[in-house]
Short mmCIF file of C-alpha atoms in Angstrom, two decimals:
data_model
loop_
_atom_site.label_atom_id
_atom_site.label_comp_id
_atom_site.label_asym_id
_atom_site.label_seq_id
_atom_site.Cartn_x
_atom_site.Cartn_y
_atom_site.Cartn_z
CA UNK F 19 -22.65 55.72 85.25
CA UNK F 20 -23.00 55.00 81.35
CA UNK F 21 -21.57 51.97 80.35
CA UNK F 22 -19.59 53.11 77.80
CA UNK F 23 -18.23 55.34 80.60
CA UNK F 24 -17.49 52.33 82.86
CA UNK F 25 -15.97 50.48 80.61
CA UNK F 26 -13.05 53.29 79.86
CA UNK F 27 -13.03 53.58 83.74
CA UNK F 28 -12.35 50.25 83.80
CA UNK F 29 -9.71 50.11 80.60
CA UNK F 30 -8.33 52.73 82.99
CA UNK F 31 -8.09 50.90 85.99
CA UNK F 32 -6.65 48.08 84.49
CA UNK F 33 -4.27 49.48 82.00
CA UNK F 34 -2.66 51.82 84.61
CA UNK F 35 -2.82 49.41 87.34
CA UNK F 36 -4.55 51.90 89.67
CA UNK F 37 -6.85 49.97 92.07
CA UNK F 38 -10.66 50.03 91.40
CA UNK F 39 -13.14 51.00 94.74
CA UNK F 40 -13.22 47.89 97.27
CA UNK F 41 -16.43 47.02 98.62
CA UNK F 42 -16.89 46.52 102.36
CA UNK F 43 -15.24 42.82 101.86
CA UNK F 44 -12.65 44.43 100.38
CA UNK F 45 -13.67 42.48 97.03
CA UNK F 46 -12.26 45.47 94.58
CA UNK F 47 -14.98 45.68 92.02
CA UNK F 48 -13.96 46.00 87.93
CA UNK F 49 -17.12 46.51 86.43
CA UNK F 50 -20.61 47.40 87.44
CA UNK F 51 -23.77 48.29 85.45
CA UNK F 52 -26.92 48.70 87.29
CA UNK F 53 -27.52 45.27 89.37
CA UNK F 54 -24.21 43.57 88.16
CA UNK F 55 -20.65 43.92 89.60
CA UNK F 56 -17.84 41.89 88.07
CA UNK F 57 -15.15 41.59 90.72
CA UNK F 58 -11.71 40.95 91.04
CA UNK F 59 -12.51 37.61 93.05
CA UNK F 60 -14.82 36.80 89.70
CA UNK F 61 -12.07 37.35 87.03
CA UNK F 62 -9.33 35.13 90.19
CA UNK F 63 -12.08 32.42 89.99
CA UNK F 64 -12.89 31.88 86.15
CA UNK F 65 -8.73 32.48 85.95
CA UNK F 66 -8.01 29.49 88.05
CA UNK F 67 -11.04 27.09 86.52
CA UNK F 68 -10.56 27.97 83.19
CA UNK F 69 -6.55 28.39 82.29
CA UNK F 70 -3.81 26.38 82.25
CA UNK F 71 -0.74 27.45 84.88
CA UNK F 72 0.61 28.92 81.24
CA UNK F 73 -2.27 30.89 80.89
CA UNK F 74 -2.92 32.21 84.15
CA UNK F 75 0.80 33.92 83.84
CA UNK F 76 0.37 35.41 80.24
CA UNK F 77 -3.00 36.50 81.37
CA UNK F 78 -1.71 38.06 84.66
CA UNK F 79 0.85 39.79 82.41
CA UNK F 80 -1.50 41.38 79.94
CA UNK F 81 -4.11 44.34 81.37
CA UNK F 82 -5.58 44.01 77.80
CA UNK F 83 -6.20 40.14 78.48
CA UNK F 84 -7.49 40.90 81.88
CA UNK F 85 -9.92 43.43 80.83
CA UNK F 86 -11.09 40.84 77.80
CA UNK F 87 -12.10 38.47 80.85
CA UNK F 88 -14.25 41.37 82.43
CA UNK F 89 -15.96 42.11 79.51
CA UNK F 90 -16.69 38.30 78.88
CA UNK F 91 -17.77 37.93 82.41
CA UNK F 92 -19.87 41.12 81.92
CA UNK F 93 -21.42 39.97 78.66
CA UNK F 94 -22.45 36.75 80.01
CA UNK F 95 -24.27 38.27 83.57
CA UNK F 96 -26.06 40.86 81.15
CA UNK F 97 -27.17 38.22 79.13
CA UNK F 98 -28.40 36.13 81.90
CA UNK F 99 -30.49 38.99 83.21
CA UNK F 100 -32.72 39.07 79.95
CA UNK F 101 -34.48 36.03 80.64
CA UNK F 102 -37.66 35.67 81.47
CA UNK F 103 -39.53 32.37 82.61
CA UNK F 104 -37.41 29.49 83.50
CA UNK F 105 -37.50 26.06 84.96
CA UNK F 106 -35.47 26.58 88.50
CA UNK F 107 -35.92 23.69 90.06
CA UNK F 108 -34.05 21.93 86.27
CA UNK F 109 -31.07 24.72 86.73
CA UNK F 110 -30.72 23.89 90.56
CA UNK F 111 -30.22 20.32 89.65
CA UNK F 112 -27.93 20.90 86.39
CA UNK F 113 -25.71 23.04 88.86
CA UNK F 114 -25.91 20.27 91.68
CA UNK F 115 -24.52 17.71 88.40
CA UNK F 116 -22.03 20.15 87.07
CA UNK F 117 -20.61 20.12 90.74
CA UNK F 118 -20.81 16.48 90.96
CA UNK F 119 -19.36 15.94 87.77
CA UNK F 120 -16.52 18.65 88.68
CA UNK F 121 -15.76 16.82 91.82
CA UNK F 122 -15.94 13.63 90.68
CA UNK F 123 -13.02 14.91 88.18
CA UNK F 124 -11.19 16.32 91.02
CA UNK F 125 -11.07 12.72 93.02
CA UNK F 126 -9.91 10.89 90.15
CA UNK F 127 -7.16 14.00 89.84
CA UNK F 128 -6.26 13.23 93.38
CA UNK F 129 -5.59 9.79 93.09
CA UNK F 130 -3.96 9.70 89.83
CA UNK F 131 -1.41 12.36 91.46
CA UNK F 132 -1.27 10.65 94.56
CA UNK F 133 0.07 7.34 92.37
CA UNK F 134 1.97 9.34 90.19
CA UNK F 135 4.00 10.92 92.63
CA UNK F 136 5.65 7.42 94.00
CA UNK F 137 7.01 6.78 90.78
CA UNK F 138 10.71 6.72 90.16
CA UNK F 139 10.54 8.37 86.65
CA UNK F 140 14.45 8.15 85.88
CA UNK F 141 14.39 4.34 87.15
CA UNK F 142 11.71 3.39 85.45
CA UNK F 143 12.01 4.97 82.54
CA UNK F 144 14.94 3.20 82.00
CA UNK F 145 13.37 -0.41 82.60
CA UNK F 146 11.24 0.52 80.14
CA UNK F 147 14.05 1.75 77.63
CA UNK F 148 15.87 -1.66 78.26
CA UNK F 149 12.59 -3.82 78.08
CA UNK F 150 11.39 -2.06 74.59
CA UNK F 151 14.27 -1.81 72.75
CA UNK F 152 12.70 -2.18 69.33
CA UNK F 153 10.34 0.76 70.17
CA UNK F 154 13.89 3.37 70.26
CA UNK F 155 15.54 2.32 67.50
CA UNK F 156 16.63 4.95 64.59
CA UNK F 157 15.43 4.24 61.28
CA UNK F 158 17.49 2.69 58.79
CA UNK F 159 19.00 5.39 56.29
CA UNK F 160 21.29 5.43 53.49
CA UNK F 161 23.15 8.05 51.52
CA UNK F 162 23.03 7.53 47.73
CA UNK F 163 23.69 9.55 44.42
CA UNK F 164 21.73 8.99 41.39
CA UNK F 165 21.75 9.40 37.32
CA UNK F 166 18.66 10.03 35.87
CA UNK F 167 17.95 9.65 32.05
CA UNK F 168 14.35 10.48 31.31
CA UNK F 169 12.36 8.95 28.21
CA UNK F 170 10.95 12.04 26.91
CA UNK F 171 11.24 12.06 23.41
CA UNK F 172 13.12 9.28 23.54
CA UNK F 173 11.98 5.36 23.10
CA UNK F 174 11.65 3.59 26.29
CA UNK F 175 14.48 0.98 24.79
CA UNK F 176 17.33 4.35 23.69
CA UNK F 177 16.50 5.54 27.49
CA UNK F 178 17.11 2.27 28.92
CA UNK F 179 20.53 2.01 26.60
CA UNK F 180 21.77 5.31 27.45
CA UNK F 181 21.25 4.10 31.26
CA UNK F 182 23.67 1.10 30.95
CA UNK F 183 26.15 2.69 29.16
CA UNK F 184 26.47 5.59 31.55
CA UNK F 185 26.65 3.05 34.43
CA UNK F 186 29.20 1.39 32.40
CA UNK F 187 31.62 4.19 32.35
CA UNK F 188 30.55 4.22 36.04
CA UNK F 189 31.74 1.12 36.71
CA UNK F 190 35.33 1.27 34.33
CA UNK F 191 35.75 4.35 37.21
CA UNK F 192 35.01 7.61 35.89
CA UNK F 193 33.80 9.63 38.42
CA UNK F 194 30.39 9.31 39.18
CA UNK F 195 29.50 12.92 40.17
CA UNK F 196 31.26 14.32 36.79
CA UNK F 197 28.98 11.47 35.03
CA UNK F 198 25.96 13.07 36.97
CA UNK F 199 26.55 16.52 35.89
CA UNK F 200 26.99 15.46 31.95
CA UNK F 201 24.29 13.05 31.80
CA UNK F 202 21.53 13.46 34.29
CA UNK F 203 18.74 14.90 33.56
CA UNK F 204 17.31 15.78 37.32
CA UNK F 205 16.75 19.18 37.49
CA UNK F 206 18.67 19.48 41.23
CA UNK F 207 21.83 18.14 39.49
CA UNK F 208 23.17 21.67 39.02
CA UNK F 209 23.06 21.60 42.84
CA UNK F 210 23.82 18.75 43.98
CA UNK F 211 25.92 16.91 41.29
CA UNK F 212 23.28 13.50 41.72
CA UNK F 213 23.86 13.26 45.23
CA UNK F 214 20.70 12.93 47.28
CA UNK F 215 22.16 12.67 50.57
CA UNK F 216 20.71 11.13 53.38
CA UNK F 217 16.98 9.42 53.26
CA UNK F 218 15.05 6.42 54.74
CA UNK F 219 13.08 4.38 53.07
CA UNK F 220 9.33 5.49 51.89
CA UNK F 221 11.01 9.20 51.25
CA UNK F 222 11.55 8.14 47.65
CA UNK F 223 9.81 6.65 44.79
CA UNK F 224 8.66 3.03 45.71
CA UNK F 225 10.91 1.71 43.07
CA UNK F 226 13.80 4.11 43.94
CA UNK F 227 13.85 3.24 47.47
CA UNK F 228 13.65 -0.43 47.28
CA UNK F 229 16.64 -0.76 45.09
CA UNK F 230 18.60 1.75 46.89
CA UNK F 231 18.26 -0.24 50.21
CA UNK F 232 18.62 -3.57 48.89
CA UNK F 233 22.44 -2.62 47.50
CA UNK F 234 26.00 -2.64 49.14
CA UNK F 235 27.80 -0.04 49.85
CA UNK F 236 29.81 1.19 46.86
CA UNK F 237 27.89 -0.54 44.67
CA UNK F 238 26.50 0.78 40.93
CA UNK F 239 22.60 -0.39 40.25
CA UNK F 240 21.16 -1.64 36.92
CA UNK F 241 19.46 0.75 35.42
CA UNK F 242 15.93 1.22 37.84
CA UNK F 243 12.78 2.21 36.21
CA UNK F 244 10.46 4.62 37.67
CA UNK F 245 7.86 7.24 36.54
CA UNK F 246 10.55 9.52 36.16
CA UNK F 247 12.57 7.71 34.28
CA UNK F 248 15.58 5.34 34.33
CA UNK F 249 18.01 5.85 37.32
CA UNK F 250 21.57 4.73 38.01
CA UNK F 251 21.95 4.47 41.27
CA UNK F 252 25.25 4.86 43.86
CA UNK F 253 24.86 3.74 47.06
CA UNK F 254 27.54 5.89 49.13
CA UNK F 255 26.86 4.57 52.84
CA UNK F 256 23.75 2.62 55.02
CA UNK F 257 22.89 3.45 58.10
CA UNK F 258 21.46 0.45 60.08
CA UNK F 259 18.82 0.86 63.01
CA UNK F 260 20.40 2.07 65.89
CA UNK F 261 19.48 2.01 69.86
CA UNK F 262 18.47 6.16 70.54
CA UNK F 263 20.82 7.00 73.16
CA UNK F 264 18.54 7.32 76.87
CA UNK F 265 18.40 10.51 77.99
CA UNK F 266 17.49 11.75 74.11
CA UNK F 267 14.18 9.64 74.70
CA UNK F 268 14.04 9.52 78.62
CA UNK F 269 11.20 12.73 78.32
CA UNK F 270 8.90 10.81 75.62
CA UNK F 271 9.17 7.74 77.68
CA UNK F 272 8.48 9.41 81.09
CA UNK F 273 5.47 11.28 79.28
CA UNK F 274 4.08 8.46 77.50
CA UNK F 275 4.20 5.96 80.67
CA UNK F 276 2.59 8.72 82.67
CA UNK F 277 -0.12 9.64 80.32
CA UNK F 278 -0.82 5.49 80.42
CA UNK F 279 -0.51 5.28 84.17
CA UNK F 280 -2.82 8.12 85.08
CA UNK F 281 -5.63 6.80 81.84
CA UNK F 282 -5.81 3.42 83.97
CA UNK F 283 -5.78 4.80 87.18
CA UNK F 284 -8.89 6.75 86.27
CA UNK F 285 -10.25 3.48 84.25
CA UNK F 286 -9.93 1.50 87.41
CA UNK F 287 -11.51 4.26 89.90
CA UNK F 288 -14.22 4.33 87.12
CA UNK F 289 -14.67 -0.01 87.27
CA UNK F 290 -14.43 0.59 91.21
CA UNK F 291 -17.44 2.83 91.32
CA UNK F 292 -19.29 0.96 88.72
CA UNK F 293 -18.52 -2.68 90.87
CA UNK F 294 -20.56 -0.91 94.03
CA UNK F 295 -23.10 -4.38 94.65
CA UNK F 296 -25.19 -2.72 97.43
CA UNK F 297 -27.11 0.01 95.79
CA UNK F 298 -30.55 -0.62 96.25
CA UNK F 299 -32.37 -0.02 92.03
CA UNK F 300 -36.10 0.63 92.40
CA UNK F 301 -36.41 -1.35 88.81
CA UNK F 302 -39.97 -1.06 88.74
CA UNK F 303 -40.01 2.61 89.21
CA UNK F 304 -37.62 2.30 85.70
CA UNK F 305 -39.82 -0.07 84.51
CA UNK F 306 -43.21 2.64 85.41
CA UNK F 307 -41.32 5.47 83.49
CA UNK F 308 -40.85 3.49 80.29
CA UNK F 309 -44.64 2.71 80.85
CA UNK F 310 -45.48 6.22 81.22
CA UNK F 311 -42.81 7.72 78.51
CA UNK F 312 -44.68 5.14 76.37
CA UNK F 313 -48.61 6.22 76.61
CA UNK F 314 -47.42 10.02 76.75
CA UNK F 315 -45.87 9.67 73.27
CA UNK F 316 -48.90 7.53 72.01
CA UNK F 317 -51.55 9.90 73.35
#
């Protein structure tokens, strides 16, 4: 069978769901092209070691991903049967490490969920919650409105003048949002009639900010220089730091104490291993293959 052939009778199979020829182990086979056969235990396998529980159910969901993973699976056994010369006895021991490695992964996995499961998460969550307060506190905020008068063409001393008098009529009452819409000169004022609404601190200019946070509520600024300009502020409310209520943080905390748990869990497996006194270290067979490594490279 031509591959391009096999490939549509695999699209085929795939796409309509209709069940590809089983071999005598009743492993269906997807693809096959000369000496390779991709099988449905082969596309199961690199399913389940390569994608996330997520994954697995979008893939399982999608003949077009499905038939993706054949092809890849195809691709890389068609490359691997172009090669020529090759070191077994070096692939035989990178696959006996890769297995090591993999199940060294897996024993750490099994401890860490092993530990994890025991854990109270609501409980101690919550200790944690009480214990760090300062860690789930809101940001201070404040709500403030704001007269801008820009230099321009003006002299830095008529901007500053204008400033103060228009905070003067502020302060003798006039309203300060019909004072905004006569005299500012921030484009949003159209909009928003000077009032910025509801920031923290850093979201402004450095300048802005600082005064706006250091005032009362109520209270009318001094005029407040910044590269924009000179500003008159109105400081319409502050918002102190404030506890997060539990359950809005309860997830974050249960995630982040985990994630800790399970990184020194594996640490300490890690110092266990490493703390084994009784392996027996032929150091002068390390000591011959520096010698050796040495008069090969000066040779």
């Amino acid at each position: 069978m031509g591959c391009r052939v096999l490939w549509l009778l695999v699209a085929v199979m795939l796409l309509s769901g209709v069940p590809a020829l089983a071999e005598p182990d009743d492993d269906v086979v997807l693809a096959e092209y000369e000496s390779i056969r991709i099988t449905q235990e082969d596309v199961e396998r690199y399913i389940k070691f390569r994608l996330s529980s997520k994954q697995r159910q979008e893939v399982y969901s999608s003949p077009e991903q499905l038939l993706k993973i054949v092809q890849n699976l195809f691709m890389i056994s068609y490359l691997a049967s172009q090669v020529g010369e090759y070191d077994e006895a070096q692939l035989d021991w990178q696959m006996r490490y890769q297995r090591n490695s993999w199940l060294a992964g897996r024993a750490q996995d099994d401890v860490v969920r092993a530990a994890l499961a025991d854990v109270e998460w609501d409980a101690y969550a919550r200790e944690v919650y009480i214990a760090e307060t300062d860690k789930y506190l809101t940001k201070p905020k404040v709500d403030a409105a704001h007269i801008l008068i820009e230099v321009g063409d003006r002299s830095p001393n008529d901007a500053l003048e204008l400033a103060r008098s228009v905070r003067a009529k502020a302060l003798a009452g006039q309203d300060f949002a019909a004072l905004a819409k006569r005299y500012s000169e921030d484009p949003s004022v159209e909009k928003n009639n000077g009032n910025l609404g509801v920031f923290m601190a850093g979201q402004m200019v450095e300048e802005f900010s600082r005064a706006a946070f250091a005032m009362d509520e109520g209270e009318i600024s001094e005029p407040i220089k910044t590269k924009f300009g000179y500003h008159v502020i109105k400081l319409n409310k502050k918002y102190p730091a404030a506890r997060k209520p539990f359950d809005e943080v309860k997830d974050d905390i249960i995630r982040e104490v985990s994630a800790d748990m399970a990184a020194k869990t594996r640490e300490r497996l890690v110092v266990e291993a490493r703390s084994v006194t009784d392996v027996d270290i032929n150091h002068d067979a390390l000591q011959a293959m520096v010698t050796d490594n040495t008069k090969g490279q000066s040779q």
